[in-house]
CSV table of C-alpha atoms and ligand atoms in Angstrom, one decimal:
chain,number,residue,atom,x,y,z
A,606,MET,CA,62.8,109.4,66.8
A,607,THR,CA,65.2,106.1,67.6
A,608,LEU,CA,69.0,106.5,66.5
A,609,PHE,CA,68.7,104.1,63.9
A,610,ASP,CA,65.8,106.4,62.4
A,611,SER,CA,67.4,109.8,62.8
A,612,PRO,CA,68.2,111.0,58.9
A,613,ALA,CA,71.8,111.8,60.4
A,614,PHE,CA,72.1,108.3,60.9
A,615,GLU,CA,72.8,107.3,57.3
A,616,GLY,CA,75.0,104.1,57.6
A,617,HIS,CA,77.0,104.8,60.6
A,618,GLU,CA,79.6,102.0,61.5
A,619,GLY,CA,79.5,102.5,64.8
A,620,VAL,CA,78.4,105.5,67.6
A,621,HIS,CA,80.0,105.5,71.1
A,622,ALA,CA,79.0,106.7,74.3
A,623,PHE,CA,81.4,107.2,76.9
A,624,PHE,CA,80.7,108.6,80.7
A,625,ASP,CA,83.8,109.3,83.4
A,626,GLU,CA,82.3,109.6,86.6
A,627,LYS,CA,85.2,111.2,88.0
A,628,SER,CA,86.1,113.9,85.3
A,629,GLY,CA,82.6,114.4,84.3
A,630,LEU,CA,83.5,113.4,80.6
A,631,LYS,CA,79.9,112.6,78.4
A,632,CYS,CA,81.1,111.7,75.1
A,633,ILE,CA,79.6,110.4,71.7
A,634,ILE,CA,81.7,109.3,69.1
A,635,ALA,CA,80.7,108.5,65.8
A,636,VAL,CA,81.8,106.9,63.0
A,637,HIS,CA,80.0,106.8,60.2
A,638,SER,CA,82.8,104.9,57.7
A,639,THR,CA,86.0,103.6,57.8
A,640,ALA,CA,85.5,102.6,54.1
A,641,ARG,CA,88.5,104.7,52.7
A,642,GLY,CA,90.7,104.5,56.0
A,643,PRO,CA,90.4,105.3,59.8
A,644,ALA,CA,87.4,107.8,60.7
A,645,ALA,CA,89.3,111.1,61.2
A,646,GLY,CA,87.2,114.4,62.1
A,647,GLY,CA,87.7,117.0,65.4
A,648,CYS,CA,85.8,117.4,68.8
A,649,ARG,CA,83.6,119.5,69.7
A,650,MET,CA,82.7,120.5,73.1
A,651,TRP,CA,79.3,122.3,73.5
A,652,PRO,CA,76.7,123.0,76.0
A,653,PHE,CA,74.0,120.4,74.2
A,654,PRO,CA,70.6,120.9,75.9
A,655,THR,CA,70.1,117.3,75.3
A,656,ALA,CA,71.6,113.9,74.6
A,657,ALA,CA,69.8,113.5,71.8
A,658,ALA,CA,70.8,117.2,70.3
A,659,ALA,CA,74.3,115.9,71.2
A,660,LEU,CA,74.1,112.7,69.1
A,661,GLU,CA,72.5,114.5,66.2
A,662,ASP,CA,75.0,116.8,66.1
A,663,ALA,CA,77.7,114.0,66.0
A,664,LEU,CA,75.8,112.1,63.4
A,665,ARG,CA,75.9,115.0,61.0
A,666,LEU,CA,79.0,115.9,61.5
A,667,SER,CA,80.7,112.8,61.4
A,668,ARG,CA,78.8,111.9,58.0
A,669,ALA,CA,80.0,115.0,56.8
A,670,MET,CA,83.7,114.4,57.7
A,671,SER,CA,83.1,111.2,55.7
A,672,TYR,CA,82.3,113.4,52.6
A,673,LYS,CA,84.9,115.6,52.7
A,674,ASN,CA,87.8,113.3,53.3
A,675,ALA,CA,86.8,111.8,50.5
A,676,MET,CA,86.5,114.7,48.0
A,677,ALA,CA,89.9,115.6,49.7
A,678,ASP,CA,90.8,111.7,48.3
A,679,LEU,CA,92.4,111.1,51.9
A,680,GLU,CA,92.5,107.5,52.3
A,681,LEU,CA,90.8,108.0,56.0
A,682,GLY,CA,86.5,107.8,56.3
A,683,GLY,CA,84.6,110.4,58.5
A,684,GLY,CA,84.2,110.7,61.9
A,685,LYS,CA,83.8,113.1,65.0
A,686,ALA,CA,83.6,113.4,68.8
A,687,VAL,CA,81.7,115.4,70.7
A,688,ILE,CA,81.9,116.2,74.3
A,689,ILE,CA,78.6,117.4,76.3
A,690,GLY,CA,79.7,120.9,78.7
A,691,ASP,CA,80.5,124.6,78.7
A,692,SER,CA,84.0,125.0,77.3
A,693,ARG,CA,84.5,127.9,79.1
A,694,THR,CA,83.9,126.2,82.6
A,695,MET,CA,84.0,122.6,82.4
A,696,LYS,CA,87.7,122.0,80.9
A,697,THR,CA,90.4,119.8,83.5
A,698,PRO,CA,93.2,117.8,82.0
A,699,ALA,CA,91.2,115.1,83.5
A,700,LEU,CA,88.2,115.7,81.7
A,701,PHE,CA,90.6,115.2,78.0
A,702,GLU,CA,92.4,112.2,79.7
A,703,ALA,CA,89.5,110.7,80.0
A,704,PHE,CA,88.3,111.7,76.4
A,705,GLY,CA,91.5,110.1,75.6
A,706,ARG,CA,90.7,106.9,76.7
A,707,ALA,CA,87.3,107.1,75.4
A,708,VAL,CA,89.0,107.7,71.3
A,709,GLU,CA,91.6,105.0,72.6
A,710,ASP,CA,88.8,102.4,73.5
A,711,VAL,CA,87.6,103.2,70.0
A,712,GLY,CA,90.5,100.5,68.8
A,713,GLY,CA,92.1,103.0,65.6
A,714,LYS,CA,88.7,103.3,64.0
A,715,TYR,CA,88.8,107.2,65.0
A,716,TRP,CA,91.3,110.0,64.9
A,717,THR,CA,90.3,112.8,66.8
A,718,ALA,CA,91.6,116.8,66.2
A,719,GLU,CA,90.6,120.0,67.5
A,720,ASP,CA,86.8,121.6,66.5
A,721,VAL,CA,84.7,124.1,68.5
A,722,GLY,CA,85.4,124.7,72.2
A,723,VAL,CA,88.7,121.8,71.9
A,724,SER,CA,92.3,123.6,71.7
A,725,PRO,CA,95.3,121.5,70.8
A,726,ALA,CA,96.4,122.4,74.4
A,727,ASP,CA,93.5,120.3,75.9
A,728,LEU,CA,94.7,117.2,72.9
A,729,MET,CA,97.8,117.6,75.1
A,730,HIS,CA,96.2,116.2,77.6
A,731,ALA,CA,94.2,113.4,75.3
A,732,ARG,CA,97.5,112.2,73.9
A,733,LYS,CA,98.3,111.1,77.5
A,734,SER,CA,95.7,108.4,76.7
A,735,THR,CA,95.8,107.5,72.9
A,736,ARG,CA,97.8,107.9,70.2
A,737,TYR,CA,94.9,108.7,67.7
A,738,VAL,CA,95.1,112.5,68.6
A,739,ALA,CA,96.6,114.9,65.3
A,740,GLY,CA,96.4,118.4,65.1
A,741,LEU,CA,99.0,119.1,67.6
A,742,THR,CA,102.3,121.2,67.4
A,743,GLY,CA,105.6,120.6,69.2
A,744,HIS,CA,107.0,117.2,67.4
A,745,ALA,CA,108.3,116.5,63.9
A,746,ALA,CA,104.9,115.0,62.9
A,747,ALA,CA,103.0,117.6,64.5
A,748,SER,CA,101.0,119.9,60.9
A,749,GLY,CA,99.9,122.9,63.5
A,750,ASP,CA,97.2,125.4,62.7
A,751,PRO,CA,95.3,124.3,59.6
A,752,SER,CA,93.8,127.5,58.8
A,753,PRO,CA,96.3,128.8,56.4
A,754,VAL,CA,96.1,125.8,54.5
A,755,THR,CA,92.1,125.7,54.8
A,756,ALA,CA,92.7,129.3,53.5
A,757,GLU,CA,94.9,129.0,50.6
A,758,GLY,CA,92.1,126.1,49.3
A,759,ILE,CA,89.8,128.8,49.8
A,760,PHE,CA,91.5,131.4,48.3
A,761,ARG,CA,92.5,129.6,45.0
A,762,GLY,CA,88.7,127.5,45.1
A,763,ILE,CA,87.5,131.4,44.9
A,764,ALA,CA,89.7,132.2,41.6
A,765,LEU,CA,89.0,129.1,40.0
A,766,SER,CA,85.2,129.6,40.7
A,767,VAL,CA,85.3,133.4,39.5
A,768,ARG,CA,87.4,132.3,36.1
A,769,ARG,CA,85.0,129.6,35.7
A,770,GLN,CA,81.7,132.3,36.6
A,771,LEU,CA,83.0,135.9,35.4
A,772,ASN,CA,85.3,134.7,32.8
A,773,ARG,CA,88.2,137.1,34.6
A,774,ASP,CA,91.0,137.1,37.6
A,775,LEU,CA,90.9,138.2,41.0
A,776,ASP,CA,92.5,141.3,40.0
A,777,GLY,CA,89.4,144.2,40.8
A,778,VAL,CA,87.1,141.5,41.8
A,779,THR,CA,84.9,142.6,45.0
A,780,VAL,CA,84.8,139.7,47.5
A,781,ALA,CA,82.5,140.0,50.6
A,782,ILE,CA,83.8,138.3,53.1
A,783,GLN,CA,81.8,137.5,56.4
A,784,GLY,CA,84.1,136.5,59.5
A,785,VAL,CA,87.2,137.5,59.2
A,786,GLY,CA,88.3,135.1,61.9
A,787,HIS,CA,91.6,132.0,61.9
A,788,VAL,CA,90.5,131.5,58.3
A,789,GLY,CA,89.1,134.6,56.9
A,790,ALA,CA,91.7,136.9,57.9
A,791,TYR,CA,94.2,134.4,56.2
A,792,LEU,CA,91.6,134.9,52.9
A,793,ALA,CA,91.7,138.0,53.1
A,794,GLU,CA,95.2,138.8,53.0
A,795,LYS,CA,95.5,136.6,50.2
A,796,LEU,CA,92.9,138.4,48.1
A,797,HIS,CA,94.3,141.3,48.7
A,798,ALA,CA,97.8,140.1,47.6
A,799,ALA,CA,95.9,139.2,44.5
A,800,GLY,CA,94.2,142.3,43.9
A,801,ALA,CA,90.5,142.0,45.1
A,802,LYS,CA,89.1,144.5,46.6
A,803,LEU,CA,87.3,143.4,50.0
A,804,VAL,CA,83.9,144.3,52.0
A,805,ILE,CA,84.3,142.5,55.2
A,806,THR,CA,82.4,142.0,58.4
A,807,ASP,CA,82.3,140.2,62.0
A,808,VAL,CA,81.0,140.5,65.5
A,809,ASN,CA,84.5,140.6,66.6
A,810,GLU,CA,85.3,144.8,66.5
A,811,GLU,CA,88.9,143.7,66.8
A,812,ALA,CA,89.2,141.5,64.5
A,813,LEU,CA,87.8,143.7,61.9
A,814,ARG,CA,89.7,145.9,62.9
A,815,GLN,CA,93.0,144.5,62.2
A,816,VAL,CA,91.9,142.8,58.9
A,817,ALA,CA,90.9,146.5,57.8
A,818,ASP,CA,94.0,148.3,58.6
A,819,GLN,CA,96.2,145.2,56.9
A,820,THR,CA,94.1,144.9,53.6
A,821,GLY,CA,92.6,148.5,53.5
A,822,ALA,CA,89.1,146.8,53.4
A,823,LYS,CA,85.3,148.0,53.5
A,824,VAL,CA,84.0,147.0,56.6
A,825,VAL,CA,80.5,146.7,57.1
A,826,ALA,CA,77.6,145.8,60.1
A,827,PRO,CA,77.8,142.2,60.7
A,828,ASN,CA,73.1,142.2,59.0
A,829,LEU,CA,74.6,144.3,56.1
A,830,ILE,CA,77.0,141.8,54.6
A,831,PHE,CA,74.0,140.1,52.6
A,832,ASP,CA,73.6,143.5,50.4
A,833,ALA,CA,77.3,144.5,49.9
A,834,GLU,CA,77.8,145.0,46.3
A,835,ALA,CA,80.6,142.2,45.5
A,836,ASP,CA,81.3,139.9,43.3
A,837,VAL,CA,81.6,136.7,45.7
A,838,PHE,CA,80.2,135.9,48.7
A,839,ALA,CA,82.7,134.1,51.3
A,840,PRO,CA,81.1,132.8,54.4
A,841,CYS,CA,83.7,132.2,57.0
A,842,ALA,CA,82.2,132.3,60.0
A,843,LEU,CA,79.5,129.9,60.8
A,844,GLY,CA,77.0,127.8,59.3
A,845,GLY,CA,73.6,128.4,57.4
A,846,ALA,CA,74.2,132.1,56.1
A,847,VAL,CA,72.5,131.4,52.3
A,848,ASN,CA,69.1,130.6,53.9
A,849,ALA,CA,65.7,131.9,53.2
A,850,ASP,CA,66.3,134.9,54.1
A,851,THR,CA,69.6,135.8,52.9
A,852,ILE,CA,69.2,134.8,49.4
A,853,HIS,CA,67.1,137.1,48.2
A,854,ARG,CA,70.0,139.7,49.0
A,855,ILE,CA,73.2,138.3,47.7
A,856,LYS,CA,74.2,140.2,44.6
A,857,ALA,CA,77.3,137.9,44.5
A,858,LYS,CA,77.0,135.3,41.2
A,859,VAL,CA,79.8,133.1,43.0
A,860,ILE,CA,79.8,131.6,46.9
A,861,ALA,CA,82.7,130.4,47.7
A,862,GLY,CA,83.7,130.1,51.6
A,863,GLY,CA,85.6,128.8,54.6
A,864,ALA,CA,82.4,127.6,57.1
A,865,ASN,CA,80.6,124.3,56.8
A,866,ASN,CA,77.3,123.9,56.5
A,867,GLN,CA,76.5,126.8,54.3
A,868,LEU,CA,73.7,126.1,52.6
A,869,ALA,CA,70.5,126.1,55.4
A,870,ASP,CA,68.9,123.2,53.7
A,871,PRO,CA,69.7,121.4,50.0
A,872,GLU,CA,66.6,123.2,48.5
A,873,ILE,CA,68.8,126.5,48.8
A,874,GLY,CA,71.3,125.1,47.3
A,875,ARG,CA,69.1,124.6,44.1
A,876,ALA,CA,67.7,128.1,44.3
A,877,LEU,CA,71.3,129.4,43.9
A,878,TYR,CA,71.1,126.8,41.1
A,879,GLU,CA,68.0,128.6,39.3
A,880,ARG,CA,69.4,131.6,40.5
A,881,GLY,CA,72.7,131.1,38.1
A,882,VAL,CA,74.8,131.4,40.9
A,883,LEU,CA,77.7,129.4,41.2
A,884,TYR,CA,78.3,127.6,44.5
A,885,ALA,CA,81.4,125.8,45.2
A,886,PRO,CA,80.4,123.5,47.7
A,887,ASP,CA,81.8,124.0,51.2
A,888,TYR,CA,83.1,120.7,52.3
A,889,VAL,CA,84.8,120.7,48.7
A,890,ILE,CA,86.3,124.2,48.7
A,891,ASN,CA,87.1,124.4,52.7
A,892,GLY,CA,89.6,120.9,52.5
A,893,GLY,CA,92.7,122.1,52.7
A,894,GLY,CA,92.6,122.2,56.9
A,895,ILE,CA,91.5,117.7,57.3
A,896,ILE,CA,94.6,117.7,53.8
A,897,ASN,CA,97.2,119.3,56.9
A,898,VAL,CA,95.7,117.4,59.6
A,899,ALA,CA,96.1,113.7,57.6
A,900,GLY,CA,99.3,114.7,56.8
A,901,GLU,CA,100.0,114.7,60.3
A,902,ILE,CA,98.3,111.3,60.8
A,903,ARG,CA,100.4,110.0,57.8
A,904,ALA,CA,103.8,110.8,58.9
A,905,LEU,CA,102.5,109.2,62.7
A,906,ASP,CA,101.8,105.7,61.4
A,907,ARG,CA,104.9,106.2,59.0
A,908,ASP,CA,107.3,107.6,62.0
A,909,GLU,CA,108.2,110.3,59.6
A,910,ALA,CA,108.2,114.1,59.8
A,911,PHE,CA,105.2,116.6,58.6
A,912,ASP,CA,105.6,116.8,54.7
A,913,PRO,CA,104.5,120.1,53.5
A,914,ALA,CA,105.0,118.6,49.6
A,915,TRP,CA,102.7,115.8,50.1
A,916,VAL,CA,99.7,118.7,51.7
A,917,GLU,CA,100.7,120.6,48.5
A,918,THR,CA,100.0,117.8,46.0
A,919,LYS,CA,96.8,117.3,47.8
A,920,LEU,CA,95.3,120.5,47.6
A,921,ALA,CA,96.2,120.8,43.7
A,922,HIS,CA,94.5,117.8,43.3
A,923,LEU,CA,91.4,118.8,45.4
A,924,MET,CA,91.0,121.7,42.8
A,925,GLU,CA,90.8,119.7,40.2
A,926,THR,CA,88.1,117.8,42.1
A,927,LEU,CA,86.0,121.1,42.5
A,928,ASP,CA,86.8,121.7,38.8
A,929,GLU,CA,84.7,118.5,38.1
A,930,VAL,CA,82.3,118.9,40.3
A,931,LEU,CA,81.9,122.4,38.5
A,932,ASP,CA,82.0,120.9,35.2
A,933,ARG,CA,79.4,117.9,35.8
A,934,SER,CA,77.1,120.6,37.6
A,935,LYS,CA,77.2,122.3,34.3
A,936,ALA,CA,76.7,119.3,31.9
A,937,GLU,CA,73.9,117.6,33.6
A,938,ARG,CA,72.1,120.8,34.5
A,939,ARG,CA,72.4,120.3,38.5
A,940,PRO,CA,73.1,122.1,41.6
A,941,THR,CA,76.9,121.4,42.4
A,942,HIS,CA,75.8,120.5,46.1
A,943,GLU,CA,74.1,117.4,44.4
A,944,VAL,CA,77.1,116.8,42.8
A,945,ALA,CA,79.5,117.1,45.5
A,946,ASN,CA,77.4,114.5,47.4
A,947,GLU,CA,76.6,112.0,44.2
A,948,MET,CA,80.1,112.3,43.7
A,949,ALA,CA,81.3,111.9,47.5
A,950,LYS,CA,78.9,108.7,48.5
A,951,ALA,CA,80.1,106.7,45.0
A,952,ARG,CA,84.2,107.4,46.3
A,953,ILE,CA,82.7,105.6,49.7
A,954,SER,CA,80.6,102.9,48.3
A,955,GLN,CA,83.2,101.7,45.7
A,956,ALA,CA,85.6,101.7,48.8
A,957,ALA,CA,83.3,99.6,51.0
A,958,GLU,CA,83.4,97.2,47.7
A,959,GLN,CA,87.0,97.2,47.1
A,960,LYS,CA,87.7,96.1,50.6
A,961,ALA,CA,84.9,93.6,51.1
A,962,ALA,CA,86.5,92.1,47.9
A,963,ALA,CA,90.1,92.2,49.4
B,1148,NAD,P1,87.2,131.4,63.9
B,1148,NAD,O1,86.4,131.4,64.9
B,1148,NAD,O2,88.6,132.0,64.0
B,1148,NAD,O3,86.2,132.3,63.1
B,1148,NAD,C1,84.8,132.7,63.0
B,1148,NAD,C2,84.5,134.4,63.0
B,1148,NAD,O4,83.8,134.3,62.5
B,1148,NAD,C3,85.4,134.7,64.3
B,1148,NAD,O5,85.7,135.8,63.8
B,1148,NAD,C4,83.8,135.3,64.7
B,1148,NAD,O6,83.4,136.1,65.6
B,1148,NAD,C5,82.7,135.3,63.3
B,1148,NAD,N1,81.6,135.5,63.3
B,1148,NAD,C6,81.0,134.8,64.2
B,1148,NAD,N2,79.2,135.2,64.0
B,1148,NAD,C7,79.2,136.0,62.8
B,1148,NAD,C8,78.2,136.6,62.4
B,1148,NAD,N3,77.4,136.3,62.4
B,1148,NAD,N4,78.6,137.5,61.8
B,1148,NAD,C9,80.0,138.0,61.2
B,1148,NAD,N5,81.2,137.1,61.8
B,1148,NAD,C10,81.1,136.4,62.6
B,1148,NAD,O7,86.8,129.9,63.2
B,1148,NAD,P2,87.5,129.7,62.3
B,1148,NAD,O8,88.5,128.6,62.3
B,1148,NAD,O9,88.4,130.6,61.2
B,1148,NAD,O10,86.8,128.6,61.1
B,1148,NAD,C11,85.6,130.3,60.4
B,1148,NAD,C12,84.7,128.7,59.5
B,1148,NAD,O11,85.3,127.9,58.4
B,1148,NAD,C13,83.7,127.8,60.8
B,1148,NAD,O12,82.5,127.2,59.9
B,1148,NAD,C14,84.8,126.6,60.4
B,1148,NAD,O13,84.1,125.6,60.9
B,1148,NAD,C15,85.2,126.3,58.8
B,1148,NAD,N6,86.5,126.0,58.5
B,1148,NAD,C16,87.9,125.9,59.3
B,1148,NAD,C17,88.9,125.2,59.2
B,1148,NAD,C18,89.8,125.8,59.2
B,1148,NAD,O14,91.0,125.1,59.4
B,1148,NAD,N7,89.9,126.5,60.8
B,1148,NAD,C19,88.3,124.2,57.8
B,1148,NAD,C20,87.5,123.7,57.4
B,1148,NAD,C21,86.2,124.7,57.8
């Protein structure tokens, strides 16, 4: 398969490959769309087995960022960077300075931030070579850790979904959370405060114990979370949690959580719809984090301090968008992920047309 035939290519504006001999940097920066503004999306460092696998991931992730940013109504397009390498052994300041030069070479069409395998400390090195870095700490425009804002959006999205699907508030509702890392732990705290009962799991025993101690959650083994007697299933670990093996085990009537790519494939989304399960599309409900990062980009562009009130306005608007997705799914009798994809594509096309006409 060539680049242009890849199903994930879907109209990418630019795909850039960079190699730096001195530091060993091998990276790909994919820019899916700049129709709504400069592309924004994190940088992932992963030991991809082949360059083709890295390319496929970059394309898939950057297109997903276009959709996520459009649904969060941000003046940002979608892009993503992947660095090929093992983040445990191959990270050096020189590698990230070289990555910063790569970002700079894209000429402001792409803003980077952290993702799997890349920390704010790494990005401080990238910042020496480019200004197009967000998601940092220690300066007036900095937005810090996005996880609490991501969790707040998911919390509100769960409350909205439960109200619509079960006609009740969160008091006494049981939520099964898969993964209590950054997002899952904040989410557990908020749900507990709202009176929800929790069933939690994680492969990290320490994280699990801490959240259980704080919230009184029932703990189950990782492979048993799908069987939990729960009203809501909140995937907050890795992608693909809802798949052909787990769909028949999940008893919850609402699936709403923080993980990216929760559905193993689009057919699973259709199967959920046919089973009467309300699925809150992942890239809509988890958009709080990128809204927070966008707040930093906005502040840097205007040479202003980070403004939490702007983030709150956008987050509230995101919940209206989720409500609209659920309304349309009901009215048009279609799965929520199909409605969300269509809305995101329409928002991007409309921006592209306006840009072309200007
Ligand atoms: P994290 O790494 O802090 O947390 C993930 C947790 O899942 C970890 O504690 C890990 O041990 C656990 N886990 C991994 N495999 C598991 C398994 N098989 N069963 C149970 N637990 C397992 O990551 P995070 O920042 O909390 O992000 C969680 C998810 O949300 C990811 O999919 C991420 O892409 C997505 N997301 C995060 C943000 C954000 O602001 N951090 C924003 C949008 C989307």
